[in-house]
Coordinates of C-alpha atoms and ligand atoms in Angstrom, one line a residue:
X17 CA 88.2 -73.6 109.8
X18 CA 87.0 -70.0 110.1
X19 CA 83.7 -69.1 111.8
X20 CA 80.7 -69.2 109.6
X21 CA 79.5 -65.8 108.2
X22 CA 76.7 -65.1 105.7
X23 CA 77.8 -64.3 102.2
X24 CA 77.2 -60.6 101.7
X25 CA 74.5 -59.9 99.1
X26 CA 75.3 -57.3 96.4
X27 CA 74.1 -53.8 96.9
X28 CA 72.4 -53.1 93.6
X29 CA 72.3 -49.4 94.1
X30 CA 76.1 -49.5 93.3
X31 CA 76.9 -49.4 89.6
X32 CA 79.9 -51.8 89.8
X33 CA 77.7 -54.4 91.5
X34 CA 75.1 -54.1 88.7
X35 CA 77.8 -54.2 86.1
X36 CA 79.2 -57.5 87.7
X37 CA 75.8 -59.1 87.2
X38 CA 75.4 -57.8 83.7
X39 CA 78.8 -59.3 82.9
X40 CA 77.3 -62.6 84.2
X41 CA 74.4 -62.2 81.8
X42 CA 76.8 -61.6 78.9
X43 CA 78.8 -64.7 79.7
X44 CA 75.5 -66.6 80.1
X45 CA 74.1 -65.3 76.8
X46 CA 77.2 -66.5 74.9
X47 CA 76.3 -70.0 75.8
X48 CA 73.9 -71.8 73.5
X49 CA 70.9 -73.5 75.1
X50 CA 71.9 -75.5 78.2
X51 CA 71.8 -79.2 77.8
X52 CA 71.0 -81.0 81.0
X53 CA 71.7 -84.8 81.1
X54 CA 70.5 -87.6 83.3
X55 CA 73.9 -87.8 85.0
X56 CA 74.7 -91.0 86.9
X57 CA 78.3 -91.8 87.8
X58 CA 80.4 -90.9 84.7
X59 CA 77.5 -91.6 82.3
X60 CA 75.5 -88.8 80.7
X61 CA 72.3 -89.4 78.7
X62 CA 71.1 -86.3 76.9
X63 CA 67.6 -85.7 75.6
X64 CA 65.1 -83.1 74.9
X65 CA 62.1 -84.4 76.7
X66 CA 62.0 -81.3 79.0
X67 CA 62.2 -77.8 77.6
X68 CA 62.7 -75.0 80.1
X69 CA 61.8 -71.5 79.0
X70 CA 62.0 -67.9 80.2
X71 CA 58.7 -67.2 82.0
X72 CA 58.9 -63.6 80.7
X73 CA 59.4 -64.6 77.1
X74 CA 58.2 -68.2 76.8
X75 CA 59.5 -68.6 73.2
X76 CA 63.1 -68.2 74.6
X77 CA 64.4 -71.7 75.4
X78 CA 66.9 -71.7 78.3
X79 CA 67.6 -75.5 78.6
X80 CA 66.6 -78.8 77.3
X81 CA 66.8 -81.8 79.5
X82 CA 66.5 -85.5 79.4
X83 CA 63.7 -86.9 81.6
X84 CA 64.8 -89.7 83.9
X85 CA 62.9 -93.0 83.6
X86 CA 62.1 -95.3 86.5
X87 CA 64.9 -97.6 85.3
X88 CA 67.3 -94.6 85.5
X89 CA 66.1 -93.7 89.0
X90 CA 66.9 -97.3 90.0
X91 CA 70.3 -97.1 88.3
X92 CA 71.1 -93.8 90.1
X93 CA 70.2 -95.4 93.5
X94 CA 72.4 -98.5 92.7
X95 CA 75.3 -96.3 91.8
X96 CA 74.8 -94.1 94.9
X97 CA 74.7 -97.2 97.0
X98 CA 78.2 -98.2 95.7
X99 CA 79.4 -94.6 96.0
X100 CA 78.2 -94.4 99.6
X101 CA 80.8 -97.0 100.7
X102 CA 83.7 -94.7 99.8
X103 CA 82.2 -91.3 100.5
X104 CA 80.9 -92.3 104.0
X105 CA 84.5 -93.5 104.8
X106 CA 85.9 -90.1 103.8
X107 CA 86.7 -88.1 106.9
X108 CA 84.2 -85.3 107.7
X109 CA 87.0 -82.7 107.5
X110 CA 87.8 -83.8 103.9
X111 CA 84.2 -83.7 102.9
X112 CA 83.9 -80.3 104.4
X113 CA 86.8 -79.1 102.4
X114 CA 85.1 -80.2 99.2
X115 CA 81.9 -78.4 100.1
X116 CA 83.8 -75.3 100.8
X117 CA 85.5 -75.6 97.5
X118 CA 82.0 -75.9 95.9
X119 CA 81.1 -72.6 97.7
X120 CA 84.1 -71.0 96.1
X121 CA 83.1 -72.4 92.7
X122 CA 79.8 -70.6 93.0
X123 CA 81.3 -67.4 94.3
X124 CA 83.5 -67.2 91.3
X125 CA 80.5 -67.7 89.0
X126 CA 78.1 -65.6 91.0
X127 CA 77.0 -63.3 88.2
X128 CA 76.5 -66.2 85.7
X129 CA 74.5 -68.3 88.2
X130 CA 72.3 -65.3 89.0
X131 CA 71.8 -64.7 85.3
X132 CA 70.7 -68.3 84.9
X133 CA 68.0 -67.8 87.6
X134 CA 66.9 -64.5 86.0
X135 CA 66.3 -66.4 82.7
X136 CA 65.2 -69.8 83.8
X137 CA 62.9 -68.8 86.8
X138 CA 62.4 -65.0 86.2
X139 CA 64.0 -64.2 89.5
X140 CA 64.8 -60.5 89.6
X141 CA 68.5 -59.7 90.0
X142 CA 68.4 -58.9 93.7
X143 CA 66.5 -62.1 94.5
X144 CA 68.7 -64.2 92.2
X145 CA 71.9 -62.9 93.7
X146 CA 70.5 -63.6 97.2
X147 CA 69.6 -67.1 96.2
X148 CA 73.2 -67.8 95.0
X149 CA 74.4 -66.3 98.3
X150 CA 72.1 -68.6 100.2
X151 CA 73.4 -71.7 98.3
X152 CA 77.0 -70.6 99.3
X153 CA 75.8 -70.2 102.9
X154 CA 74.3 -73.7 103.0
X155 CA 77.6 -75.2 101.7
X156 CA 79.7 -73.3 104.2
X157 CA 77.3 -73.8 107.2
X158 CA 76.7 -77.5 106.7
X159 CA 80.4 -78.2 106.1
X160 CA 81.2 -76.8 109.5
X161 CA 78.2 -78.4 111.1
X162 CA 79.1 -81.8 109.9
X163 CA 82.7 -81.5 111.2
X164 CA 81.3 -80.7 114.6
X165 CA 78.7 -83.5 114.4
X166 CA 81.5 -85.9 113.4
X167 CA 83.0 -85.4 116.8
X168 CA 79.9 -86.8 118.4
X169 CA 78.2 -85.3 121.5
X170 CA 79.3 -85.3 125.1
X171 CA 77.3 -87.7 127.3
X172 CA 77.5 -88.6 131.0
X173 CA 80.5 -90.6 132.1
X174 CA 81.1 -92.6 135.4
X175 CA 84.2 -94.4 136.6
X176 CA 84.8 -97.8 135.0
X177 CA 82.7 -97.0 131.9
X178 CA 83.4 -95.0 128.6
X179 CA 80.3 -93.8 126.8
X180 CA 80.3 -92.5 123.3
X181 CA 77.6 -90.9 121.2
X182 CA 78.5 -90.5 117.6
X183 CA 76.5 -90.1 114.3
X184 CA 76.8 -92.2 111.2
X185 CA 75.4 -91.4 107.7
X186 CA 72.3 -93.3 106.8
X187 CA 72.9 -94.2 103.1
X188 CA 71.3 -92.8 100.0
X189 CA 69.5 -89.5 100.2
X190 CA 66.9 -88.7 97.5
X191 CA 66.5 -84.9 97.2
X192 CA 63.4 -83.6 95.5
X193 CA 63.5 -79.9 94.9
X194 CA 61.2 -77.0 93.8
X195 CA 61.9 -74.2 91.3
X196 CA 61.3 -71.1 93.4
X197 CA 64.8 -71.0 95.1
X198 CA 66.3 -72.9 92.1
X199 CA 69.9 -73.1 93.3
X200 CA 69.7 -72.5 97.1
X201 CA 67.1 -75.1 98.0
X202 CA 68.5 -78.1 96.0
X203 CA 72.0 -77.0 97.0
X204 CA 71.0 -76.9 100.7
X205 CA 69.4 -80.3 100.8
X206 CA 72.2 -81.9 98.7
X207 CA 74.9 -80.3 100.8
X208 CA 73.3 -81.5 104.1
X209 CA 73.3 -85.1 102.7
X210 CA 76.8 -85.0 101.4
X211 CA 78.4 -83.2 104.4
X212 CA 77.1 -85.9 106.7
X213 CA 78.6 -88.7 104.5
X214 CA 75.5 -89.8 102.6
X215 CA 75.4 -90.4 98.8
X216 CA 72.8 -88.2 97.1
X217 CA 70.5 -88.4 94.1
X218 CA 69.0 -85.0 93.1
X219 CA 65.7 -84.6 91.2
X220 CA 65.4 -80.9 90.4
X221 CA 62.1 -79.3 89.5
X222 CA 61.1 -79.7 85.8
X223 CA 60.9 -75.9 85.6
X224 CA 64.6 -75.4 86.5
X225 CA 66.8 -78.3 85.3
X226 CA 69.7 -76.0 84.4
X227 CA 69.9 -74.6 87.9
X228 CA 69.9 -78.2 89.3
X229 CA 72.7 -79.0 86.9
X230 CA 74.7 -76.1 88.1
X231 CA 74.5 -77.4 91.7
X232 CA 75.7 -80.9 90.7
X233 CA 78.5 -79.4 88.6
X234 CA 79.7 -77.2 91.5
X235 CA 80.0 -80.2 93.8
X236 CA 81.4 -82.7 91.3
X237 CA 84.0 -80.2 90.0
X238 CA 85.0 -79.5 93.5
X239 CA 85.7 -83.1 94.3
X240 CA 82.5 -85.0 95.2
X241 CA 83.0 -88.4 93.5
X242 CA 80.8 -89.1 90.5
X243 CA 79.2 -92.1 92.2
X244 CA 78.3 -90.1 95.3
X245 CA 76.1 -87.6 93.5
X246 CA 73.7 -88.1 90.6
X247 CA 71.4 -85.8 88.7
X248 CA 68.0 -87.0 87.7
X249 CA 66.1 -84.3 85.8
X250 CA 62.5 -85.2 85.2
X251 CA 58.8 -84.5 86.0
X252 CA 57.0 -85.7 89.1
X253 CA 57.1 -89.4 88.0
X254 CA 60.9 -89.4 88.2
X255 CA 60.6 -88.1 91.8
X256 CA 58.0 -90.7 92.6
X257 CA 60.1 -93.5 91.3
X258 CA 63.1 -92.3 93.3
X259 CA 61.4 -91.9 96.7
X260 CA 59.7 -95.3 96.3
X261 CA 63.0 -97.1 95.8
X262 CA 63.7 -99.6 98.7
X263 CA 67.4 -98.6 98.8
X264 CA 66.7 -94.9 99.5
X265 CA 67.2 -94.2 103.2
X266 CA 66.3 -90.5 103.5
X267 CA 64.1 -88.3 101.4
X268 CA 64.7 -84.5 101.5
X269 CA 61.7 -82.8 99.9
X270 CA 60.7 -79.2 99.5
X271 CA 57.6 -78.4 97.5
X272 CA 53.8 -78.3 97.6
X273 CA 51.7 -79.9 100.4
X274 CA 49.9 -82.5 98.2
X275 CA 53.2 -83.9 96.8
X276 CA 54.8 -83.8 100.3
X277 CA 51.9 -85.8 101.7
X278 CA 52.1 -88.4 98.9
X279 CA 55.9 -88.7 99.6
X280 CA 55.2 -89.2 103.4
X281 CA 52.7 -92.0 102.5
X282 CA 55.1 -93.7 100.1
X283 CA 57.9 -93.5 102.6
X284 CA 55.8 -95.2 105.3
X285 CA 56.6 -98.5 103.5
X286 CA 59.9 -99.7 104.9
X287 CA 63.0 -99.8 102.8
X288 CA 65.0 -103.0 102.2
X289 CA 66.4 -103.1 105.8
X290 CA 65.5 -99.8 107.2
X291 CA 62.7 -97.3 107.9
X292 CA 62.7 -94.3 105.5
X293 CA 63.0 -90.9 107.0
X294 CA 61.4 -87.8 105.4
X295 CA 62.5 -84.2 105.7
X296 CA 59.6 -82.3 104.2
X297 CA 59.2 -78.5 103.8
X298 CA 55.9 -77.7 102.3
X299 CA 53.5 -74.8 101.5
X300 CA 51.7 -72.3 103.8
X301 CA 49.1 -69.6 104.2
X302 CA 51.2 -66.9 105.8
X303 CA 49.4 -64.3 107.8
X304 CA 50.5 -61.0 109.1
X305 CA 48.8 -59.5 112.1
X306 CA 48.6 -55.7 112.3
X307 CA 47.6 -54.3 115.7
X308 CA 46.0 -50.9 116.3
X309 CA 49.3 -49.4 117.6
X310 CA 51.4 -50.6 114.6
X311 CA 53.7 -48.1 112.9
X312 CA 52.2 -48.1 109.4
X313 CA 55.4 -46.5 108.0
X314 CA 57.1 -49.8 108.9
X315 CA 54.2 -52.1 108.3
X316 CA 53.0 -51.1 104.8
X317 CA 56.3 -51.3 102.9
X318 CA 57.3 -54.5 104.7
X319 CA 54.0 -56.2 104.0
X320 CA 53.9 -55.1 100.4
X321 CA 57.4 -56.4 99.9
X322 CA 56.6 -59.7 101.7
X323 CA 53.6 -60.2 99.5
X324 CA 54.8 -59.1 96.0
X325 CA 58.5 -59.5 95.6
X326 CA 59.2 -62.4 93.2
X327 CA 55.5 -62.2 92.5
X328 CA 54.5 -63.8 95.8
X329 CA 56.2 -67.1 94.8
X330 CA 58.2 -67.5 98.0
X331 CA 57.0 -70.2 100.4
X332 CA 57.3 -67.5 103.1
X333 CA 55.4 -64.8 101.2
X334 CA 52.6 -62.9 103.0
X335 CA 49.2 -63.9 101.6
X336 CA 46.8 -62.7 104.3
X337 CA 46.8 -59.6 106.5
X338 CA 44.6 -59.4 109.6
X339 CA 44.4 -55.8 110.6
X340 CA 42.8 -54.2 113.7
X341 CA 39.5 -52.5 112.7
X342 CA 40.6 -49.2 114.3
X343 CA 43.3 -48.7 111.6
X344 CA 42.0 -51.0 108.8
X345 CA 40.8 -48.1 106.5
X346 CA 44.1 -46.2 106.8
X347 CA 46.0 -49.4 106.3
X348 CA 44.1 -50.4 103.2
X349 CA 44.4 -47.0 101.7
X350 CA 48.2 -46.9 102.2
X351 CA 48.7 -50.5 100.9
X352 CA 46.6 -49.6 97.9
X353 CA 48.9 -46.6 97.2
X354 CA 52.0 -48.7 97.6
X355 CA 50.6 -51.5 95.2
X356 CA 49.7 -48.9 92.6
X357 CA 53.3 -47.8 92.2
X358 CA 54.8 -51.3 92.1
X359 CA 56.9 -51.8 88.9
X360 CA 55.8 -54.9 87.0
X361 CA 58.3 -56.1 84.4
X362 CA 60.9 -58.4 83.1
X363 CA 63.2 -60.0 85.8
X364 CA 66.3 -58.7 83.9
X365 CA 65.3 -55.1 84.4
X366 CA 66.9 -53.6 87.4
X367 CA 64.4 -51.9 89.7
X368 CA 61.3 -54.0 88.9
X369 CA 59.3 -55.3 91.8
X370 CA 57.0 -57.9 90.3
X371 CA 58.3 -60.3 87.6
X372 CA 56.1 -62.9 85.8
X373 CA 55.0 -66.1 87.5
X374 CA 56.7 -69.3 86.6
X375 CA 54.4 -70.8 84.0
X376 CA 51.1 -70.7 82.2
X377 CA 49.4 -73.0 84.8
X378 CA 50.5 -70.7 87.6
X379 CA 49.2 -67.6 85.7
X380 CA 45.8 -69.3 85.1
X381 CA 45.6 -70.4 88.8
X382 CA 46.2 -66.9 90.2
X383 CA 43.8 -65.3 87.6
X384 CA 41.1 -67.7 88.9
X385 CA 41.7 -66.5 92.4
X386 CA 41.6 -62.9 91.3
X387 CA 38.2 -63.5 89.6
X388 CA 37.0 -65.2 92.8
X389 CA 38.0 -62.1 94.8
X390 CA 36.3 -59.8 92.4
X391 CA 33.0 -61.9 92.5
X392 CA 32.9 -62.7 96.2
X393 CA 34.6 -59.6 97.7
X394 CA 36.3 -56.5 96.4
X395 CA 39.6 -55.7 94.6
X396 CA 41.0 -53.0 96.8
X397 CA 44.0 -52.4 94.6
X398 CA 45.7 -53.8 91.5
X399 CA 48.6 -52.6 89.4
X400 CA 47.6 -52.9 85.7
X401 CA 50.0 -50.3 84.4
X402 CA 53.1 -51.6 82.6
X403 CA 52.1 -55.2 82.9
X404 CA 53.7 -56.8 79.7
X405 CA 51.2 -58.5 77.5
X406 CA 53.6 -61.3 76.7
X407 CA 54.9 -63.7 79.3
X408 CA 53.2 -65.2 82.4
X409 CA 52.5 -61.9 84.1
X410 CA 49.7 -61.4 86.7
X411 CA 48.9 -57.9 88.0
X412 CA 49.7 -57.5 91.8
X413 CA 46.4 -57.4 93.5
X414 CA 44.9 -56.7 97.0
X415 CA 41.5 -58.3 97.8
X416 CA 39.3 -57.2 100.7
X417 CA 35.8 -57.8 102.1
X418 CA 36.0 -61.5 101.4
X419 CA 33.5 -64.0 103.0
X420 CA 35.0 -66.0 105.9
X421 CA 34.9 -69.2 103.9
X422 CA 36.6 -67.8 100.8
X423 CA 39.3 -70.1 99.4
X424 CA 41.4 -67.0 99.1
X425 CA 41.7 -66.8 102.8
X426 CA 42.5 -70.5 103.3
X427 CA 44.4 -71.9 100.3
X428 CA 48.0 -71.3 99.3
X429 CA 47.8 -69.2 96.1
X430 CA 51.5 -68.8 95.4
X431 CA 51.2 -65.6 93.3
X432 CA 50.9 -61.8 93.7
X433 CA 47.5 -61.7 95.5
X434 CA 47.2 -60.4 99.0
X435 CA 44.0 -60.7 101.1
X436 CA 43.3 -58.1 103.8
X437 CA 40.6 -58.7 106.5
X438 CA 39.6 -56.5 109.4
X439 CA 39.4 -58.0 112.8
X440 CA 38.0 -56.8 116.1
X441 CA 41.2 -57.3 118.0
X442 CA 44.4 -59.4 118.1
X443 CA 42.8 -62.3 119.9
X444 CA 40.3 -62.7 117.0
X445 CA 43.3 -62.5 114.6
X446 CA 45.2 -65.2 116.5
X447 CA 42.1 -67.5 116.5
X448 CA 41.9 -67.3 112.7
X449 CA 45.5 -68.1 112.4
X450 CA 45.1 -71.0 114.7
X451 CA 42.2 -72.4 112.6
X452 CA 44.5 -72.9 109.6
X453 CA 46.1 -76.2 108.9
X454 CA 49.3 -74.5 107.8
X455 CA 52.0 -73.0 110.0
X456 CA 55.0 -71.9 108.0
X457 CA 55.7 -68.2 108.5
X458 CA 53.8 -65.3 110.1
X459 CA 54.2 -61.7 111.0
X460 CA 53.2 -59.2 113.6
X461 CA 53.3 -55.4 113.6
X462 CA 52.7 -54.0 117.0
X463 CA 54.5 -51.6 119.5
X464 CA 53.4 -53.1 122.8
X465 CA 56.0 -55.6 124.1
X466 CA 53.4 -57.4 126.2
X467 CA 51.3 -58.0 123.1
X468 CA 54.4 -59.2 121.2
X469 CA 55.1 -61.7 124.0
X470 CA 51.5 -62.9 123.9
X471 CA 51.5 -63.5 120.2
X472 CA 54.9 -65.2 120.3
X473 CA 53.6 -67.6 122.9
X474 CA 50.4 -68.5 120.9
X475 CA 51.8 -68.5 117.4
X476 CA 51.9 -72.0 115.8
X477 CA 54.2 -70.9 112.9
X478 CA 57.7 -72.1 112.3
X479 CA 59.0 -68.6 111.6
X480 CA 57.4 -65.6 113.2
X481 CA 58.7 -62.1 112.2
X482 CA 58.0 -59.1 114.4
X483 CA 58.0 -55.6 112.9
X484 CA 59.8 -56.6 109.7
X485 CA 59.2 -58.3 106.4
X486 CA 58.4 -62.0 106.7
X487 CA 60.6 -63.3 103.9
X488 CA 64.4 -63.5 103.5
X489 CA 65.4 -66.0 106.2
X490 CA 69.2 -66.2 106.5
X491 CA 71.2 -69.4 107.0
X492 CA 72.3 -69.6 110.6
X493 CA 70.2 -66.6 111.7
X494 CA 66.7 -67.7 110.9
X495 CA 66.6 -71.5 110.7
X496 CA 63.7 -72.1 108.3
X497 CA 60.7 -74.4 108.1
X498 CA 57.1 -74.9 109.0
X499 CA 54.9 -76.9 111.4
X500 CA 51.5 -78.5 111.1
X501 CA 50.9 -79.4 107.4
X502 CA 53.6 -77.0 106.3
X503 CA 56.4 -79.4 107.1
X504 CA 58.2 -81.8 109.4
X505 CA 59.7 -79.0 111.5
X506 CA 63.2 -79.7 110.5
X507 CA 64.6 -76.2 110.1
X508 CA 66.9 -75.8 107.2
X509 CA 70.0 -73.7 107.9
X510 CA 69.7 -74.3 111.6
X511 CA 71.8 -76.2 114.2
X512 CA 69.6 -79.3 114.2
X513 CA 69.1 -79.8 110.5
X514 CA 72.0 -82.3 109.9
X515 CA 70.6 -84.6 112.6
X516 CA 68.0 -85.7 110.1
X517 CA 70.6 -87.1 107.8
X518 CA 72.4 -89.3 110.3
X519 CA 71.7 -92.0 112.8
X520 CA 73.0 -92.1 116.3
X521 CA 75.2 -94.8 117.6
X522 CA 76.0 -95.2 121.3
X523 CA 79.0 -97.3 122.4
X524 CA 79.4 -98.2 126.1
X525 CA 82.7 -99.8 127.1
X526 CA 83.6 -101.4 130.4
X527 CA 87.0 -99.9 131.2
X528 CA 87.7 -101.9 134.3
X529 CA 90.2 -104.5 133.0
X530 CA 90.4 -107.9 134.4
X531 CA 94.0 -109.0 133.8
X532 CA 95.9 -108.8 130.5
X533 CA 95.2 -110.7 127.4
X534 CA 98.4 -112.7 126.4
Ligands
NAD623 N1 58.6 -74.8 103.2 C1 59.6 -74.5 102.4 O1 60.7 -74.3 102.8 C2 59.3 -74.3 101.0 C3 60.3 -73.7 100.2 C4 60.1 -73.5 98.8 C5 58.9 -73.9 98.2 N2 57.9 -74.5 99.0 C6 56.6 -74.9 98.5 O2 56.8 -75.4 97.2 C7 55.7 -75.2 96.3 C8 56.2 -74.7 95.0 O3 57.1 -75.5 94.4 P1 56.8 -76.6 93.3 O4 55.7 -76.0 92.4 O5 58.0 -76.9 92.6 O6 56.2 -77.8 94.1 P2 55.8 -79.2 93.6 O7 55.3 -80.0 94.8 O8 54.9 -79.2 92.4 O9 57.2 -79.9 93.1 C9 58.3 -80.0 93.9 C10 59.1 -81.2 93.4 O10 58.4 -82.4 93.6 C11 58.4 -83.1 92.3 N3 57.2 -84.0 92.3 C12 56.0 -83.7 91.8 N4 55.2 -84.8 92.0 C13 55.9 -85.7 92.7 C14 55.6 -87.0 93.2 N5 54.4 -87.6 93.0 N6 56.6 -87.7 93.8 C15 57.8 -87.2 94.0 N7 58.1 -85.9 93.5 C16 57.2 -85.2 92.9 C17 58.5 -82.1 91.3 O11 58.9 -82.6 90.0 C18 59.5 -81.1 91.9 O12 60.8 -81.5 91.7 C19 54.8 -74.2 97.1 O13 53.8 -75.0 97.7 C20 55.8 -73.7 98.2 O14 55.1 -73.2 99.3 C21 58.1 -74.7 100.4

């Protein structure tokens, strides 16, 4: 097997690359509305209980989906339990081949899959293409990782004894996914479960059932047996029924903090003959520290990009900047200038920066925070120009001069709203970061290597970025995931991730033979 390399993202400044994506959109548009079934084994139940629409044009229906009942969740787990017997006995190399075929399946349909994300989740082209690349990366990376893990790990040997450490799949993995990386995140969690020999049941987000369906199609059409991978579209109740099932062994969840915490509580109740394990990646309040010696030519575009691309709806997005008072005015002035030229528009338009948010509830939530900022502090910049009147758009906004207890400084907003606060020095900034219950991503702009080292040592976050944007983690290069209330610290796309999907077995054999058995 060749060495892992990241799938190169398309350079959208090149006309042929843009044309390839538009071709994908044409192919996509020829399809009627996607129909997403509850898909268990070879059985498909269609329905229209869930309607997924284009956030930029909410009258445009992208997909209709059945919504899985608690009985269907139980049926999916029973089928996966049967499927586990055969899939877990399939050699790791064979499973890896299938995952790598699924990566090729996605590569061939790259434009169409990106177009689906543009429509179903309003991901702008560049972000949508990067998401498909990340899904391909997860498949390729975990396929290789599982083959290596299948060989076990070296442990200490002494004469007369043979010691072996190997890893066995755990059983049924329930994957509960969000909508904001609608193909990459479900694909990553599903691929990790399957690569290590588990059977998987995927519950995609209700906002992106068609993207979840694409993940399951890729894997099934590449050779994953029907009983080893099920699709359960549905709302939160379907996820809750799935994670509570006593025959689920591992739960891989990515989503909001409150839902993650409820899943951890549910999973504390033992399964039929096992303890459930939870891999949870949750929300954050991501802070960027800007020291007095920061190069603002670097810091301003990187922070604006981190806060506003995909309308601030990345779990890693910057939402709070703590800037040294010596440069705070200059920084704010330049950030305001950069925000006022952001292009707000439909995800399908090349060159836009800020698309709509995912749904009406999200739009209303971010608007409430904007009003709070206006009332309790100051709007330092907002881009109102070109904001379409139709669709779930929110103007990108920078808030300043907020009181220390403002919810805007403490809660995850998950939208295009950035708070800027001035601090006396970097120690004061680090103290404020340390007060937060979240620790997902963070950033630092500073030119003194000693200061960088000091912040690195004190930072609680899972992913700290220095003198660069704080989004865009790459599989294999920036293993991703948070600490504290932001997650269980399991690091998707990293060398240790697969260990959460297996259990270790140690065998110790006495090799000093006492005569022959006859
Ligand atoms: N740390 C990370 O890697 C990461 C990555 C992406 C998103 N996120 C976080 O995800 C959130 C946005 O995604 P979202 O709005 O889809 O999150 P969400 O928590 O609302 O939903 C996530 C999934 O959980 C399901 N769900 C809802 N209630 C449930 C319940 N009681 N039991 C089981 N499942 C349930 C949903 O149907 C969906 O499939 C943000 O907080 C963001 O920070 C984190």
